[in-house]
Short mmCIF file of C-alpha atoms in Angstrom, two decimals:
data_model
loop_
_atom_site.label_atom_id
_atom_site.label_comp_id
_atom_site.label_asym_id
_atom_site.label_seq_id
_atom_site.Cartn_x
_atom_site.Cartn_y
_atom_site.Cartn_z
CA UNK A 1 0.00 0.00 0.00
CA UNK A 2 1.39 3.41 -0.95
CA UNK A 3 2.43 5.68 1.90
CA UNK A 4 0.46 8.92 2.17
CA UNK A 5 2.88 11.76 1.54
CA UNK A 6 0.49 14.66 2.04
CA UNK A 7 -2.14 15.99 4.48
CA UNK A 8 0.22 15.76 7.46
CA UNK A 9 -0.80 19.12 8.89
CA UNK A 10 -2.58 17.37 11.78
CA UNK A 11 0.55 15.58 13.02
CA UNK A 12 3.29 17.97 11.86
CA UNK A 13 3.36 21.55 13.07
CA UNK A 14 4.29 24.58 11.01
CA UNK A 15 7.95 25.48 11.01
CA UNK A 16 9.84 28.27 9.28
CA UNK A 17 13.55 27.99 8.50
CA UNK A 18 15.64 28.97 11.49
CA UNK A 19 15.80 32.74 11.96
CA UNK A 20 19.18 34.15 12.88
CA UNK A 21 19.39 35.72 16.32
CA UNK A 22 18.43 39.41 16.26
CA UNK A 23 21.69 40.53 17.88
CA UNK A 24 23.67 38.58 15.28
CA UNK A 25 21.72 39.52 12.16
CA UNK A 26 21.59 43.21 13.11
CA UNK A 27 25.32 43.42 12.46
CA UNK A 28 25.21 42.57 8.75
CA UNK A 29 23.10 42.67 5.60
CA UNK A 30 22.86 38.91 5.02
CA UNK A 31 19.43 37.29 4.77
CA UNK A 32 17.92 36.62 8.17
CA UNK A 33 16.53 33.12 7.51
CA UNK A 34 18.82 30.13 7.20
CA UNK A 35 18.30 27.58 4.44
CA UNK A 36 15.77 24.77 4.84
CA UNK A 37 17.50 21.41 5.13
CA UNK A 38 16.21 19.02 2.49
CA UNK A 39 14.43 16.76 4.99
CA UNK A 40 12.74 19.72 6.66
CA UNK A 41 11.55 21.14 3.32
CA UNK A 42 10.03 17.77 2.41
CA UNK A 43 8.39 17.52 5.83
CA UNK A 44 6.87 21.00 5.67
CA UNK A 45 5.65 20.50 2.09
CA UNK A 46 3.84 17.34 3.22
CA UNK A 47 1.57 19.47 5.43
CA UNK A 48 -0.32 20.69 2.33
CA UNK A 49 -3.95 19.51 2.30
CA UNK A 50 -4.10 19.40 -1.53
CA UNK A 51 -7.32 21.40 -1.61
CA UNK A 52 -9.77 20.90 -4.42
CA UNK A 53 -10.05 24.70 -4.64
CA UNK A 54 -6.58 25.93 -3.63
CA UNK A 55 -7.00 29.45 -2.24
CA UNK A 56 -3.22 29.80 -2.07
CA UNK A 57 -3.12 29.57 -5.86
CA UNK A 58 -6.10 31.83 -6.53
CA UNK A 59 -4.70 34.53 -4.22
CA UNK A 60 -1.28 34.46 -5.86
CA UNK A 61 -1.06 37.16 -8.57
CA UNK A 62 0.81 34.67 -10.78
CA UNK A 63 -1.60 31.83 -9.95
CA UNK A 64 1.38 29.60 -9.24
CA UNK A 65 0.65 25.87 -9.18
CA UNK A 66 1.46 25.76 -5.47
CA UNK A 67 -0.24 22.47 -4.47
CA UNK A 68 1.49 20.69 -7.38
CA UNK A 69 5.02 21.74 -6.48
CA UNK A 70 4.39 21.16 -2.77
CA UNK A 71 3.36 17.59 -3.53
CA UNK A 72 6.37 17.02 -5.80
CA UNK A 73 8.67 18.42 -3.10
CA UNK A 74 7.14 16.17 -0.45
CA UNK A 75 7.72 13.18 -2.74
CA UNK A 76 11.39 14.10 -3.15
CA UNK A 77 10.95 15.09 -6.80
CA UNK A 78 12.61 18.48 -6.36
CA UNK A 79 13.67 19.00 -9.97
CA UNK A 80 10.12 18.40 -11.16
CA UNK A 81 8.89 20.76 -8.45
CA UNK A 82 11.23 23.45 -9.78
CA UNK A 83 10.10 22.89 -13.37
CA UNK A 84 6.49 23.21 -12.23
CA UNK A 85 7.15 26.40 -10.26
CA UNK A 86 8.96 28.18 -13.09
CA UNK A 87 6.14 27.50 -15.55
CA UNK A 88 4.24 30.44 -14.08
CA UNK A 89 6.95 32.48 -12.33
CA UNK A 90 10.05 33.95 -13.97
CA UNK A 91 11.79 34.59 -10.63
CA UNK A 92 10.52 32.07 -8.04
CA UNK A 93 13.61 32.37 -5.83
CA UNK A 94 13.01 36.14 -5.58
CA UNK A 95 9.29 35.83 -4.84
CA UNK A 96 10.07 33.17 -2.24
CA UNK A 97 12.21 35.74 -0.43
CA UNK A 98 10.32 39.02 -0.72
CA UNK A 99 6.64 38.33 -1.44
CA UNK A 100 4.35 39.23 1.48
CA UNK A 101 3.10 35.65 1.73
CA UNK A 102 1.21 36.50 4.90
CA UNK A 103 -1.06 38.72 2.78
CA UNK A 104 -1.22 36.46 -0.29
CA UNK A 105 -0.78 32.67 -0.57
CA UNK A 106 -0.02 31.78 3.06
CA UNK A 107 -2.60 34.21 4.41
CA UNK A 108 -5.27 32.36 2.44
CA UNK A 109 -4.07 28.79 3.08
CA UNK A 110 -7.04 26.60 4.02
CA UNK A 111 -5.29 24.85 6.90
CA UNK A 112 -4.37 28.28 8.28
CA UNK A 113 -8.08 29.10 8.37
CA UNK A 114 -8.75 25.84 10.20
CA UNK A 115 -6.25 26.69 12.93
CA UNK A 116 -3.38 24.35 12.00
CA UNK A 117 -0.96 27.00 10.78
CA UNK A 118 -0.25 27.77 7.14
CA UNK A 119 2.12 25.80 4.95
CA UNK A 120 5.46 27.65 4.69
CA UNK A 121 4.96 28.24 0.97
CA UNK A 122 7.52 31.03 0.52
CA UNK A 123 10.35 29.20 2.26
CA UNK A 124 9.70 26.03 0.23
CA UNK A 125 9.58 28.02 -3.03
CA UNK A 126 12.96 29.53 -2.14
CA UNK A 127 14.36 26.08 -1.27
CA UNK A 128 13.19 24.57 -4.57
CA UNK A 129 14.77 27.23 -6.78
CA UNK A 130 17.98 27.63 -4.76
CA UNK A 131 18.41 23.86 -5.07
CA UNK A 132 17.79 24.14 -8.82
CA UNK A 133 20.60 26.70 -9.16
CA UNK A 134 22.96 24.54 -7.07
CA UNK A 135 22.17 21.40 -9.07
CA UNK A 136 22.37 23.06 -12.50
CA UNK A 137 18.68 22.58 -13.30
CA UNK A 138 18.22 26.24 -14.28
CA UNK A 139 18.62 26.03 -18.03
CA UNK A 140 20.18 28.80 -20.13
CA UNK A 141 17.90 30.66 -22.50
CA UNK A 142 18.05 28.82 -25.82
CA UNK A 143 15.26 29.72 -28.28
CA UNK A 144 14.27 26.93 -30.67
CA UNK A 145 14.41 29.47 -33.49
CA UNK A 146 15.47 33.10 -33.85
CA UNK A 147 13.10 35.82 -34.97
CA UNK A 148 14.13 39.07 -36.64
CA UNK A 149 11.72 41.33 -34.77
CA UNK A 150 13.17 43.34 -31.89
CA UNK A 151 11.65 44.76 -28.73
CA UNK A 152 12.98 47.67 -26.70
CA UNK A 153 12.21 47.49 -22.99
CA UNK A 154 12.60 50.64 -20.92
CA UNK A 155 13.29 49.68 -17.32
CA UNK A 156 15.27 46.76 -15.91
CA UNK A 157 13.07 46.07 -12.90
CA UNK A 158 11.01 42.90 -12.33
CA UNK A 159 8.36 43.73 -14.95
CA UNK A 160 10.87 44.56 -17.67
CA UNK A 161 13.09 41.58 -16.90
CA UNK A 162 10.16 39.15 -16.76
CA UNK A 163 9.08 40.33 -20.22
CA UNK A 164 12.65 40.19 -21.52
CA UNK A 165 13.04 36.58 -20.36
CA UNK A 166 9.77 35.45 -21.92
CA UNK A 167 10.30 37.28 -25.23
CA UNK A 168 13.87 36.07 -25.60
CA UNK A 169 12.79 32.47 -25.04
CA UNK A 170 10.39 32.95 -27.96
CA UNK A 171 13.34 33.98 -30.12
CA UNK A 172 12.78 37.74 -30.30
CA UNK A 173 15.71 40.16 -30.16
CA UNK A 174 15.47 42.07 -26.86
CA UNK A 175 17.23 45.23 -25.69
CA UNK A 176 16.71 46.54 -22.14
CA UNK A 177 17.40 50.22 -21.36
CA UNK A 178 17.83 51.44 -17.79
CA UNK A 179 18.90 54.64 -16.03
CA UNK A 180 21.07 52.78 -13.51
CA UNK A 181 24.46 51.10 -13.90
CA UNK A 182 23.11 47.69 -12.86
CA UNK A 183 20.05 45.78 -13.94
CA UNK A 184 17.39 44.87 -11.40
CA UNK A 185 15.65 48.13 -10.53
CA UNK A 186 14.46 48.27 -6.94
CA UNK A 187 15.44 44.61 -6.50
CA UNK A 188 19.08 45.69 -6.73
CA UNK A 189 19.00 49.21 -5.25
CA UNK A 190 15.78 49.46 -3.23
CA UNK A 191 15.36 46.19 -1.33
CA UNK A 192 18.07 45.60 1.30
CA UNK A 193 20.28 42.53 1.26
CA UNK A 194 18.81 41.15 4.49
CA UNK A 195 15.65 40.47 2.47
CA UNK A 196 17.19 39.80 -0.94
CA UNK A 197 20.92 39.26 -1.30
CA UNK A 198 22.22 40.88 -4.45
CA UNK A 199 23.93 37.83 -5.93
CA UNK A 200 20.44 36.31 -6.28
CA UNK A 201 19.45 39.17 -8.62
CA UNK A 202 22.79 39.32 -10.40
CA UNK A 203 22.77 35.65 -11.38
CA UNK A 204 19.38 36.23 -13.06
CA UNK A 205 20.85 39.24 -14.87
CA UNK A 206 23.72 37.05 -16.06
CA UNK A 207 21.32 34.35 -17.25
CA UNK A 208 19.48 36.92 -19.36
CA UNK A 209 22.68 38.44 -20.77
CA UNK A 210 24.13 35.01 -21.55
CA UNK A 211 20.84 34.16 -23.29
CA UNK A 212 21.15 37.06 -25.70
CA UNK A 213 19.34 39.93 -23.97
CA UNK A 214 21.22 43.18 -24.60
CA UNK A 215 21.47 45.68 -21.73
CA UNK A 216 21.99 49.38 -22.37
CA UNK A 217 22.62 50.83 -18.90
CA UNK A 218 23.35 54.33 -17.56
CA UNK A 219 20.83 55.58 -20.11
CA UNK A 220 18.22 58.22 -19.35
CA UNK A 221 15.40 58.33 -21.87
CA UNK A 222 14.84 61.88 -23.04
CA UNK A 223 18.46 62.81 -22.32
CA UNK A 224 20.84 60.16 -23.63
CA UNK A 225 18.39 58.82 -26.19
CA UNK A 226 14.92 59.95 -27.20
CA UNK A 227 11.81 57.83 -26.89
CA UNK A 228 11.16 58.31 -30.59
CA UNK A 229 14.64 56.96 -31.36
CA UNK A 230 13.88 53.81 -29.36
CA UNK A 231 10.60 53.37 -31.21
CA UNK A 232 12.51 53.75 -34.47
CA UNK A 233 15.01 51.05 -33.50
CA UNK A 234 12.48 48.43 -32.45
CA UNK A 235 9.32 46.78 -33.70
CA UNK A 236 7.65 47.16 -30.30
CA UNK A 237 8.43 49.01 -27.07
CA UNK A 238 7.59 48.10 -23.47
CA UNK A 239 7.63 50.79 -20.78
CA UNK A 240 8.49 49.30 -17.38
CA UNK A 241 10.13 52.21 -15.59
CA UNK A 242 8.51 51.79 -12.21
CA UNK A 243 7.73 54.82 -10.04
CA UNK A 244 10.62 56.73 -8.49
CA UNK A 245 9.16 60.12 -7.57
CA UNK A 246 8.89 60.32 -3.78
CA UNK A 247 5.78 61.64 -2.08
CA UNK A 248 6.65 64.56 0.15
CA UNK A 249 5.37 66.40 3.21
CA UNK A 250 3.95 69.90 3.21
CA UNK A 251 5.74 70.89 6.43
CA UNK A 252 8.19 73.48 7.62
CA UNK A 253 11.78 72.59 6.69
CA UNK A 254 10.66 69.45 4.82
CA UNK A 255 13.77 69.68 2.61
CA UNK A 256 16.19 70.65 5.34
CA UNK A 257 19.61 69.11 5.83
CA UNK A 258 19.20 65.81 7.66
CA UNK A 259 15.80 65.04 6.15
CA UNK A 260 16.24 62.54 3.31
CA UNK A 261 14.18 60.48 0.90
CA UNK A 262 13.86 56.76 1.58
CA UNK A 263 14.95 55.78 -1.92
CA UNK A 264 18.12 57.89 -1.73
CA UNK A 265 18.92 56.35 1.63
CA UNK A 266 18.32 52.75 0.58
CA UNK A 267 20.13 53.17 -2.74
CA UNK A 268 23.21 54.52 -0.96
CA UNK A 269 23.19 51.62 1.51
CA UNK A 270 22.81 49.01 -1.22
CA UNK A 271 25.57 50.60 -3.30
CA UNK A 272 27.92 50.47 -0.33
CA UNK A 273 27.12 46.79 0.17
CA UNK A 274 27.84 46.22 -3.53
CA UNK A 275 31.27 47.81 -3.09
CA UNK A 276 30.60 51.21 -4.68
CA UNK A 277 32.02 54.51 -3.46
CA UNK A 278 29.14 56.66 -2.24
CA UNK A 279 30.26 60.17 -1.20
CA UNK A 280 26.93 61.00 0.49
CA UNK A 281 27.35 57.90 2.65
CA UNK A 282 30.99 58.58 3.45
CA UNK A 283 30.28 62.17 4.56
CA UNK A 284 27.45 60.95 6.79
CA UNK A 285 24.48 62.47 4.97
CA UNK A 286 23.00 59.06 4.10
CA UNK A 287 24.58 57.09 6.95
CA UNK A 288 22.70 56.40 10.18
CA UNK A 289 25.75 55.43 12.21
CA UNK A 290 25.62 56.96 15.71
CA UNK A 291 22.48 58.96 14.98
CA UNK A 292 18.99 59.11 16.41
CA UNK A 293 16.87 58.14 13.42
CA UNK A 294 13.20 58.73 12.77
CA UNK A 295 11.49 57.04 9.82
CA UNK A 296 8.12 58.39 8.71
CA UNK A 297 5.77 55.88 7.10
CA UNK A 298 4.20 52.49 7.61
CA UNK A 299 4.78 50.51 4.43
CA UNK A 300 7.40 47.97 3.42
CA UNK A 301 9.82 50.74 2.38
CA UNK A 302 9.65 52.18 5.90
CA UNK A 303 10.45 48.72 7.28
CA UNK A 304 13.46 48.48 4.97
CA UNK A 305 14.67 51.87 6.23
CA UNK A 306 14.34 51.20 9.95
CA UNK A 307 16.09 47.83 9.68
CA UNK A 308 18.86 49.29 7.52
CA UNK A 309 19.46 52.05 10.09
CA UNK A 310 19.83 49.44 12.82
CA UNK A 311 22.50 47.67 10.78
CA UNK A 312 24.35 50.90 10.13
CA UNK A 313 24.77 51.40 13.87
CA UNK A 314 22.12 54.00 14.64
CA UNK A 315 21.91 55.14 18.26
CA UNK A 316 18.14 54.67 18.17
CA UNK A 317 15.50 54.08 15.51
CA UNK A 318 11.86 55.11 15.78
CA UNK A 319 9.11 54.70 13.21
CA UNK A 320 6.25 57.19 13.18
CA UNK A 321 2.97 55.97 11.73
CA UNK A 322 -0.28 57.89 11.84
CA UNK A 323 -2.53 54.85 12.31
CA UNK A 324 -2.27 51.88 14.66
CA UNK A 325 -0.55 48.53 14.18
CA UNK A 326 -3.66 46.78 12.86
CA UNK A 327 -3.99 49.36 10.05
CA UNK A 328 -0.34 49.36 9.02
CA UNK A 329 0.06 48.57 5.30
CA UNK A 330 3.47 46.92 5.69
CA UNK A 331 3.97 43.22 6.34
CA UNK A 332 3.32 42.24 9.96
CA UNK A 333 6.19 39.78 9.64
CA UNK A 334 8.51 42.69 8.83
CA UNK A 335 7.18 44.70 11.79
CA UNK A 336 7.97 41.77 14.08
CA UNK A 337 11.47 41.41 12.63
CA UNK A 338 12.09 45.13 13.13
CA UNK A 339 10.91 45.05 16.75
CA UNK A 340 13.17 42.09 17.47
CA UNK A 341 16.11 44.09 16.10
CA UNK A 342 15.44 47.09 18.34
CA UNK A 343 13.15 49.39 16.35
CA UNK A 344 10.58 51.35 18.36
CA UNK A 345 7.21 51.95 16.69
CA UNK A 346 5.37 55.11 17.67
CA UNK A 347 1.79 54.45 16.64
CA UNK A 348 -0.87 57.10 16.02
CA UNK A 349 1.82 59.71 15.43
CA UNK A 350 2.64 62.03 12.54
CA UNK A 351 5.24 64.74 11.92
CA UNK A 352 4.07 68.33 12.33
CA UNK A 353 7.32 70.15 11.50
CA UNK A 354 11.09 69.75 11.36
CA UNK A 355 13.31 72.16 13.26
CA UNK A 356 16.93 72.72 14.13
CA UNK A 357 18.31 71.55 10.77
CA UNK A 358 21.24 73.93 10.28
CA UNK A 359 24.76 73.45 8.97
CA UNK A 360 28.19 75.08 9.03
CA UNK A 361 28.83 78.05 11.34
CA UNK A 362 25.16 78.18 12.28
CA UNK A 363 25.40 74.67 13.70
CA UNK A 364 28.36 75.66 15.87
CA UNK A 365 26.51 78.72 17.14
CA UNK A 366 23.38 76.73 17.90
CA UNK A 367 25.32 74.08 19.80
CA UNK A 368 26.93 76.85 21.86
CA UNK A 369 23.56 78.45 22.52
CA UNK A 370 22.10 75.25 23.96
CA UNK A 371 24.93 74.56 26.36
CA UNK A 372 26.86 72.11 24.19
CA UNK A 373 23.92 69.79 23.49
CA UNK A 374 24.96 68.38 20.14
CA UNK A 375 21.65 67.41 18.67
CA UNK A 376 20.66 70.02 16.12
CA UNK A 377 17.46 68.44 14.76
CA UNK A 378 14.07 67.51 16.07
CA UNK A 379 10.69 66.44 14.79
CA UNK A 380 7.52 67.98 16.13
CA UNK A 381 5.36 64.87 16.68
CA UNK A 382 1.59 65.22 16.53
CA UNK A 383 -0.51 62.58 18.28
CA UNK A 384 -3.44 61.17 16.35
CA UNK A 385 -6.58 59.14 16.99
CA UNK A 386 -8.65 57.07 14.58
CA UNK A 387 -11.95 58.67 13.60
CA UNK A 388 -14.69 57.77 11.15
CA UNK A 389 -14.00 55.38 8.29
CA UNK A 390 -13.34 56.79 4.83
CA UNK A 391 -14.76 55.48 1.54
CA UNK A 392 -12.32 52.55 1.60
CA UNK A 393 -13.49 51.45 5.06
CA UNK A 394 -10.28 52.50 6.82
CA UNK A 395 -10.57 54.80 9.82
CA UNK A 396 -9.13 58.22 9.12
CA UNK A 397 -6.52 59.64 11.51
CA UNK A 398 -7.52 62.79 13.35
CA UNK A 399 -5.23 65.24 15.14
CA UNK A 400 -5.34 65.42 18.95
CA UNK A 401 -4.85 69.11 19.65
CA UNK A 402 -2.38 70.04 22.34
CA UNK A 403 -0.64 66.66 22.42
CA UNK A 404 2.41 67.68 20.35
CA UNK A 405 5.95 67.06 21.55
CA UNK A 406 9.47 67.33 20.14
CA UNK A 407 11.47 64.20 19.34
CA UNK A 408 15.23 64.76 18.83
CA UNK A 409 16.79 63.27 15.71
CA UNK A 410 19.88 63.66 13.58
CA UNK A 411 18.43 61.80 10.59
CA UNK A 412 14.83 61.78 9.38
CA UNK A 413 13.87 59.44 6.53
CA UNK A 414 10.69 60.08 4.55
CA UNK A 415 9.17 56.74 3.47
CA UNK A 416 5.83 58.00 2.25
CA UNK A 417 5.45 56.03 -0.95
CA UNK A 418 6.10 56.76 -4.60
CA UNK A 419 4.38 58.54 -7.45
CA UNK A 420 4.89 58.33 -11.23
CA UNK A 421 7.13 60.77 -13.02
CA UNK A 422 5.58 62.82 -15.82
CA UNK A 423 6.92 60.62 -18.60
CA UNK A 424 5.19 62.33 -21.57
CA UNK A 425 6.82 65.62 -20.56
CA UNK A 426 10.21 64.15 -19.59
CA UNK A 427 10.42 62.13 -22.80
CA UNK A 428 8.77 64.66 -25.08
CA UNK A 429 6.13 62.16 -26.20
CA UNK A 430 2.83 63.24 -27.69
CA UNK A 431 -0.16 60.93 -27.59
CA UNK A 432 0.95 58.78 -24.64
CA UNK A 433 -2.14 58.92 -22.45
CA UNK A 434 -1.92 58.94 -18.66
CA UNK A 435 -4.50 58.62 -15.90
CA UNK A 436 -5.44 61.39 -13.49
CA UNK A 437 -2.85 59.91 -11.10
CA UNK A 438 -0.11 60.28 -13.72
CA UNK A 439 0.28 56.56 -14.37
CA UNK A 440 0.34 55.37 -17.97
CA UNK A 441 -3.06 54.35 -19.27
CA UNK A 442 -2.82 50.76 -20.51
CA UNK A 443 -5.20 47.87 -21.04
CA UNK A 444 -4.99 45.62 -18.00
CA UNK A 445 -5.09 42.44 -20.10
CA UNK A 446 -3.05 43.24 -23.20
CA UNK A 447 -1.06 46.12 -21.62
CA UNK A 448 -1.36 48.14 -24.83
CA UNK A 449 -1.07 51.91 -24.46
CA UNK A 450 -2.55 54.66 -26.64
CA UNK A 451 0.50 54.46 -28.95
CA UNK A 452 0.67 51.71 -31.57
CA UNK A 453 3.22 49.05 -30.70
CA UNK A 454 3.88 50.53 -27.24
CA UNK A 455 3.02 48.60 -24.08
CA UNK A 456 3.39 49.39 -20.38
CA UNK A 457 3.55 47.26 -17.23
CA UNK A 458 4.23 47.33 -13.52
CA UNK A 459 4.16 50.27 -11.15
CA UNK A 460 4.12 52.87 -13.93
CA UNK A 461 0.63 51.51 -14.73
CA UNK A 462 -0.57 50.24 -11.34
CA UNK A 463 1.09 52.73 -9.05
CA UNK A 464 3.50 51.49 -6.38
CA UNK A 465 2.81 47.77 -5.95
CA UNK A 466 4.46 44.39 -5.41
CA UNK A 467 7.24 42.70 -7.38
CA UNK A 468 4.97 39.72 -8.04
CA UNK A 469 2.40 41.92 -9.81
CA UNK A 470 5.13 43.41 -12.00
CA UNK A 471 6.28 39.90 -12.96
CA UNK A 472 2.73 38.95 -13.91
CA UNK A 473 2.31 42.11 -15.98
CA UNK A 474 5.64 41.56 -17.74
CA UNK A 475 4.78 37.99 -18.70
CA UNK A 476 1.33 38.98 -19.97
CA UNK A 477 2.73 41.89 -21.97
CA UNK A 478 5.34 39.61 -23.54
CA UNK A 479 2.57 37.34 -24.82
CA UNK A 480 0.63 40.35 -26.16
CA UNK A 481 3.71 41.74 -27.92
CA UNK A 482 4.44 38.34 -29.45
CA UNK A 483 0.87 38.15 -30.77
CA UNK A 484 1.09 41.71 -32.13
CA UNK A 485 4.36 41.05 -33.95
CA UNK A 486 3.22 37.68 -35.27
CA UNK A 487 0.06 39.25 -36.67
CA UNK A 488 2.11 42.03 -38.26
CA UNK A 489 4.45 39.48 -39.82
CA UNK A 490 1.46 37.51 -41.14
CA UNK A 491 -0.05 40.60 -42.74
CA UNK A 492 3.30 41.51 -44.30
CA UNK A 493 3.65 38.01 -45.73
CA UNK A 494 0.22 38.27 -47.37
#
């Protein structure tokens, strides 16, 4: 009689890979979870209940075949599990590390709802693909036939790279343009190494380059090359720039010295970890070492900032968020990790003003005036309470008058989210329609824009969102572009 490999959630409890001790992991930028041992990965995969209607799959933006590759893993068929996982996901090892599984697949796991604890889907996905890389199962890109048509992709983030991979495997000629000196977008410069080590991204970049994808880096569209020139070079164009414009605060001294943007701060930290020289880090402007740090915001970017500041040796790190913990948009798992590492969360609090941000001789004079107290910056903190719900159902924060106080800080990081840049103006493009939010208007199924042969995906269409959604968009757009070019070739042949 065959041994039952699955449905062991009743007898086997949920276990994550071992998490490194907070005191240890706070000293470096290595990933905080250790690798699953093979036996443990098989054991945890066997907890899957193999649902007839798998909510984990339906709540995954990529609709990954999660029950299938969990079963194959539990049966020791790891290579087959990898092949199954990469059918729907271009970067499973990246999603396994950075997806907010607690809000997506794991948060909707049926055995989680029944009180047995979710299957550790993300950790097993990471194990499967890391094993595939180690064993040489990740195949180079080798199209069965080459096609003459070329596609220009603007943006080397997850959406652009997912499309590049899929189009190149179909045999199309693909060129990726990006403003940065490395490919990967926010995966390389935005997300810290303790969540996604950079060699994981760089080996994917190498796989694409070795497979024939051309990268044109350090290239700003509208400055180094025009958008019209790119359209002239290629048979189709995909816009996947992401959103890099930082939301700001309408406060006194919002742009003062010592108040920095989250993206500038995280980019500097990641560049240092990659071995680059970063003058703004070396002179202390984007370095939290020895400083009292305040991070403003409650999303995943804010979590990245507070945990980076801890690793840089900050004296203290506080996170101001205007709502309570239950209403925080960031991952609760990340909040827990941050608290373990020494971050203090100040709930129902918002900045009212920045003061004391002076430099040069003025700083010396101010220090003298306050009896040698060296802190020259503070945040006026306003206490909030939750009032009536807005149209989305979330309670709106309301100011509590008279409850303000000053919180000293030498570094304030604004992690308030991102907005789209005005691409039609920056690129000098007429006819490229945008929404009232400034995002590019594109069909959500085909990803076609208002310009013939031009497509758009990811955050520049959705607004700031998750890597997994960008991957889905990139894959869908690749299929639409392939259909468009095939139809054009068919018409030309007739």
